[in-house]
């Protein structure tokens, strides 16, 4: 019986071709744009977070107590190399790295800017966060007096590859130290806190300049493996009780907040779109039932069970919705694949996007969840849309209907 | 035609109600959404301009490209004279910026020290309003510094800091200053790097009398800024160049454009779905009335008149929904412009993006409301084209026999 009902439902669903086509187009196009936008927004926030983690804080960062409030190298982590080795051996840690940094003044012959010098090891950074991805110009070799510079700071100081810059800072004993550096590379991490202010030199050199013991660090960054970050943070806190272990969300609350805002925005948009889609399906189903009200009356009159009519109407709604879903999935997937590999080129807003920590081309992400949630919403909308038409059928008096024929 | 359309609207209640409600939601949502988006952008921009940047700045032509003391404005009297004769400016002043290292007893930090006329700055920027501690309009060897900078240097009112930098003739400057005032604007970089000094004393140390890094001015109305800027630019000496806030705040302007771009894409999605639903309901409606159209055409009513009837119906429904949605949307836009929504902690959270206030006002702009409404109106009118085309694809006989 189900097969017969399903067959009838399929025939009826696409009986009025123009009407069915409009509905399928509406569902398909709105779904394609909806999942495209979801993928793009998720891509934006993931991109910002992922690059910030790779270029700076990882999933968890460790600091000496008071360093974050006082911002002084007096509060540094000693024997950072040993601590990093211990962290790298810890379960749930994918990688760990240590850095040293200090605030100071960057000066050229004509321009000056407050900046910060970050001591790094290029090989470690490459392993930790694929540092070479951030290279905009030049080569990642410090040499004797080499330094890398954030692209925004380089622009502000009008520095090119090979230009000289003097960096002045206060060492751990309170004395002012200056160092002449030659720009070897321009770095673009899209983390505005670094691109706008950072000059990178070798860790050993900076430790020496700051009169700190070798392998002193201001930050140890940890990338989590499979373990949940919160659990890993607790393990790290236990292992290093004297250090201040902060998660990404605490270090970059604005990025976390932005991601949450985008999620909420996506959910609200999704709810609005699906409500309107529901209204569309409802209208079509209601009219479709009204068109065939005599047919249903006769069927009831000859003893056809109401439950079969209910099933038929539901299947009709479902077939229409699923046709829209299939169209939307195909178009949405094509849209997302294009946006994932080619991206959306917004270089016309490049400096604004850089201010927000974004590349000028945004790449989408593809999550099965986009399609699953849309499928659930569309099936639910189909189910809900038949209540009103079914009520109309349920109230039918078969005798009246048969009498009215002719 | 009008009364027939009106009669049809009341007869086909389901279609009319759906079209009315969806149009109402579209217009209301669009007006309020755009008012919040534009309001937040304008507020962010205005805050940034009011705090320090001003609406236009005048530089030596090569300063922004090359920088340094070689490209200072060496005689400010002429451009200042031009500004004095220009109408529509709220205030203007010259500033001279230098960079160096400031140190307290134990701590040092790189700073931007700016020589300013405190009286003029009080009209031009938010420096005076930002005072947190001590004195604003200090004289002599006094600095007025950002709160975050004071924290970094572990210094407070009455204490001394040293400054090491260079004068405009590139001679070495090493001086002791008193901390006389501390300010907080909410702009993170500004509060952590900036200090100000009265111009007279500044000039005596940095040998910069009559010179300026740039001249800043604020227009009475941002809307008039481009006109004023063009007027001033025409009269400036050839070695000077004028920049408006659009260039000075280029990144922020682009950020806002990008935000608007995504905002309009999201609204576009809503409109697309709503457009389809209105079209579907219109289509269902004409389908149900096919016999009626057949009879009308059979008795000599022209195709154009039938189309006009359908247009009149959607026009009346759209206008009715807009008559309710536009005043309501405009009221919401106006109300939240006067009473902005306050999101506590927002400025602290987004300080690195230049957000300096927790207030999110809307923008009540009748022109924007008009084009928002016009767009929805246009889409509604378009939504009836396909149903009309469908009706016209049949002959009157086919329509009369339509099932």
mmCIF file of C-alpha atoms in Angstrom, chain A residues 61-204:
data_model
loop_
_atom_site.group_PDB
_atom_site.id
_atom_site.type_symbol
_atom_site.label_atom_id
_atom_site.label_comp_id
_atom_site.label_asym_id
_atom_site.label_seq_id
_atom_site.Cartn_x
_atom_site.Cartn_y
_atom_site.Cartn_z
ATOM 1 C CA UNK A 61 49.916 29.931 26.269
ATOM 2 C CA UNK A 62 52.012 29.955 29.412
ATOM 3 C CA UNK A 63 53.407 33.107 30.969
ATOM 4 C CA UNK A 64 55.338 33.965 34.079
ATOM 5 C CA UNK A 65 53.003 35.275 36.784
ATOM 6 C CA UNK A 66 52.478 39.076 36.499
ATOM 7 C CA UNK A 67 53.973 39.212 33.002
ATOM 8 C CA UNK A 68 50.624 39.905 31.367
ATOM 9 C CA UNK A 69 49.675 42.667 33.812
ATOM 10 C CA UNK A 70 53.100 44.292 34.122
ATOM 11 C CA UNK A 71 54.258 43.649 30.544
ATOM 12 C CA UNK A 72 57.871 43.568 31.711
ATOM 13 C CA UNK A 73 60.605 41.080 30.847
ATOM 14 C CA UNK A 74 61.516 40.994 34.522
ATOM 15 C CA UNK A 75 58.681 38.479 34.720
ATOM 16 C CA UNK A 76 60.037 35.861 32.358
ATOM 17 C CA UNK A 77 60.040 32.066 32.236
ATOM 18 C CA UNK A 78 63.468 30.583 32.833
ATOM 19 C CA UNK A 79 64.715 27.320 31.288
ATOM 20 C CA UNK A 80 62.001 27.553 28.662
ATOM 21 C CA UNK A 81 63.698 24.976 26.440
ATOM 22 C CA UNK A 82 63.414 22.322 29.144
ATOM 23 C CA UNK A 83 59.797 23.192 29.835
ATOM 24 C CA UNK A 84 58.949 23.034 26.138
ATOM 25 C CA UNK A 85 60.576 19.591 25.909
ATOM 26 C CA UNK A 86 58.439 18.407 28.836
ATOM 27 C CA UNK A 87 55.322 19.836 27.223
ATOM 28 C CA UNK A 88 56.113 18.191 23.899
ATOM 29 C CA UNK A 89 56.237 14.852 25.690
ATOM 30 C CA UNK A 90 52.918 15.435 27.424
ATOM 31 C CA UNK A 91 49.864 13.507 26.255
ATOM 32 C CA UNK A 92 47.491 15.658 24.229
ATOM 33 C CA UNK A 93 50.145 18.160 23.160
ATOM 34 C CA UNK A 94 50.763 18.357 19.425
ATOM 35 C CA UNK A 95 53.603 20.860 19.686
ATOM 36 C CA UNK A 96 55.014 23.561 21.927
ATOM 37 C CA UNK A 97 57.274 26.520 21.339
ATOM 38 C CA UNK A 98 58.884 29.301 23.332
ATOM 39 C CA UNK A 99 59.372 32.947 22.430
ATOM 40 C CA UNK A 100 60.783 36.041 24.064
ATOM 41 C CA UNK A 101 59.537 39.537 23.355
ATOM 42 C CA UNK A 102 59.986 43.117 24.447
ATOM 43 C CA UNK A 103 58.408 46.484 23.708
ATOM 44 C CA UNK A 104 60.531 49.298 22.314
ATOM 45 C CA UNK A 105 61.008 51.893 19.612
ATOM 46 C CA UNK A 106 61.741 51.093 15.968
ATOM 47 C CA UNK A 107 63.544 53.884 14.136
ATOM 48 C CA UNK A 108 64.679 54.510 10.606
ATOM 49 C CA UNK A 109 66.513 57.604 9.408
ATOM 50 C CA UNK A 110 63.195 59.383 9.014
ATOM 51 C CA UNK A 111 60.465 57.516 10.852
ATOM 52 C CA UNK A 112 59.895 56.039 14.277
ATOM 53 C CA UNK A 113 57.185 53.826 15.711
ATOM 54 C CA UNK A 114 56.578 52.051 18.985
ATOM 55 C CA UNK A 115 56.993 48.355 18.205
ATOM 56 C CA UNK A 116 57.793 45.030 19.805
ATOM 57 C CA UNK A 117 60.666 42.754 19.096
ATOM 58 C CA UNK A 118 59.877 39.033 19.127
ATOM 59 C CA UNK A 119 62.648 36.466 19.526
ATOM 60 C CA UNK A 120 61.860 33.315 17.542
ATOM 61 C CA UNK A 121 63.493 30.228 16.133
ATOM 62 C CA UNK A 122 62.486 29.871 12.496
ATOM 63 C CA UNK A 123 62.744 26.066 12.413
ATOM 64 C CA UNK A 124 60.605 25.742 15.546
ATOM 65 C CA UNK A 125 58.063 28.253 14.189
ATOM 66 C CA UNK A 126 57.875 26.338 10.928
ATOM 67 C CA UNK A 127 57.116 23.139 12.791
ATOM 68 C CA UNK A 128 54.653 24.852 15.121
ATOM 69 C CA UNK A 129 52.697 27.059 12.746
ATOM 70 C CA UNK A 130 54.018 26.665 9.184
ATOM 71 C CA UNK A 131 55.766 30.007 9.505
ATOM 72 C CA UNK A 132 56.817 30.084 5.856
ATOM 73 C CA UNK A 133 53.115 30.546 4.970
ATOM 74 C CA UNK A 134 53.376 34.006 6.508
ATOM 75 C CA UNK A 135 56.332 35.071 4.377
ATOM 76 C CA UNK A 136 55.283 37.904 2.097
ATOM 77 C CA UNK A 137 58.699 38.898 0.743
ATOM 78 C CA UNK A 138 62.346 37.962 1.297
ATOM 79 C CA UNK A 139 63.794 34.848 2.878
ATOM 80 C CA UNK A 140 63.485 33.349 6.330
ATOM 81 C CA UNK A 141 67.140 33.515 7.328
ATOM 82 C CA UNK A 142 68.286 35.890 10.034
ATOM 83 C CA UNK A 143 72.014 35.736 9.289
ATOM 84 C CA UNK A 144 74.181 38.012 11.399
ATOM 85 C CA UNK A 145 72.016 41.106 11.853
ATOM 86 C CA UNK A 146 68.832 40.072 10.093
ATOM 87 C CA UNK A 147 65.272 40.702 11.175
ATOM 88 C CA UNK A 148 61.807 40.077 9.818
ATOM 89 C CA UNK A 149 59.103 42.701 10.101
ATOM 90 C CA UNK A 150 55.303 42.755 10.110
ATOM 91 C CA UNK A 151 53.938 44.060 6.802
ATOM 92 C CA UNK A 152 51.888 46.893 8.322
ATOM 93 C CA UNK A 153 54.802 48.123 10.429
ATOM 94 C CA UNK A 154 57.103 47.888 7.392
ATOM 95 C CA UNK A 155 54.653 50.059 5.486
ATOM 96 C CA UNK A 156 54.411 52.589 8.296
ATOM 97 C CA UNK A 157 58.191 52.826 8.592
ATOM 98 C CA UNK A 158 58.606 52.671 4.788
ATOM 99 C CA UNK A 159 60.987 49.734 5.147
ATOM 100 C CA UNK A 160 61.901 47.469 2.253
ATOM 101 C CA UNK A 161 63.987 44.318 2.077
ATOM 102 C CA UNK A 162 67.567 45.263 2.929
ATOM 103 C CA UNK A 163 66.548 48.460 4.773
ATOM 104 C CA UNK A 164 68.092 49.150 8.145
ATOM 105 C CA UNK A 165 66.122 49.732 11.316
ATOM 106 C CA UNK A 166 67.293 50.553 14.824
ATOM 107 C CA UNK A 167 65.364 48.967 17.664
ATOM 108 C CA UNK A 168 65.724 50.404 21.156
ATOM 109 C CA UNK A 169 64.443 48.659 24.266
ATOM 110 C CA UNK A 170 64.998 48.327 27.970
ATOM 111 C CA UNK A 171 66.942 45.264 29.132
ATOM 112 C CA UNK A 172 66.276 43.220 32.240
ATOM 113 C CA UNK A 173 68.584 45.418 34.310
ATOM 114 C CA UNK A 174 66.749 48.588 33.265
ATOM 115 C CA UNK A 175 69.413 49.782 30.833
ATOM 116 C CA UNK A 176 68.457 51.021 27.358
ATOM 117 C CA UNK A 177 69.795 48.849 24.561
ATOM 118 C CA UNK A 178 69.755 49.505 20.832
ATOM 119 C CA UNK A 179 70.416 47.139 17.993
ATOM 120 C CA UNK A 180 70.812 47.790 14.264
ATOM 121 C CA UNK A 181 68.902 45.303 12.151
ATOM 122 C CA UNK A 182 68.623 44.652 8.447
ATOM 123 C CA UNK A 183 65.253 43.612 7.069
ATOM 124 C CA UNK A 184 65.439 40.151 5.523
ATOM 125 C CA UNK A 185 61.763 39.311 5.294
ATOM 126 C CA UNK A 186 58.344 40.892 5.451
ATOM 127 C CA UNK A 187 55.803 38.838 7.343
ATOM 128 C CA UNK A 188 52.033 38.866 6.941
ATOM 129 C CA UNK A 189 50.316 36.726 9.575
ATOM 130 C CA UNK A 190 46.934 38.551 9.341
ATOM 131 C CA UNK A 191 47.185 38.843 13.138
ATOM 132 C CA UNK A 192 47.045 42.631 13.343
ATOM 133 C CA UNK A 193 48.721 42.672 16.773
ATOM 134 C CA UNK A 194 51.816 41.210 15.083
ATOM 135 C CA UNK A 195 51.638 42.676 11.586
ATOM 136 C CA UNK A 196 51.272 46.179 12.968
ATOM 137 C CA UNK A 197 53.967 45.968 15.641
ATOM 138 C CA UNK A 198 56.342 43.018 15.409
ATOM 139 C CA UNK A 199 59.984 42.834 14.450
ATOM 140 C CA UNK A 200 61.314 39.275 14.640
ATOM 141 C CA UNK A 201 64.894 38.429 15.483
ATOM 142 C CA UNK A 202 66.586 35.258 16.693
ATOM 143 C CA UNK A 203 65.724 34.130 20.213
ATOM 144 C CA UNK A 204 69.339 33.765 21.264
#
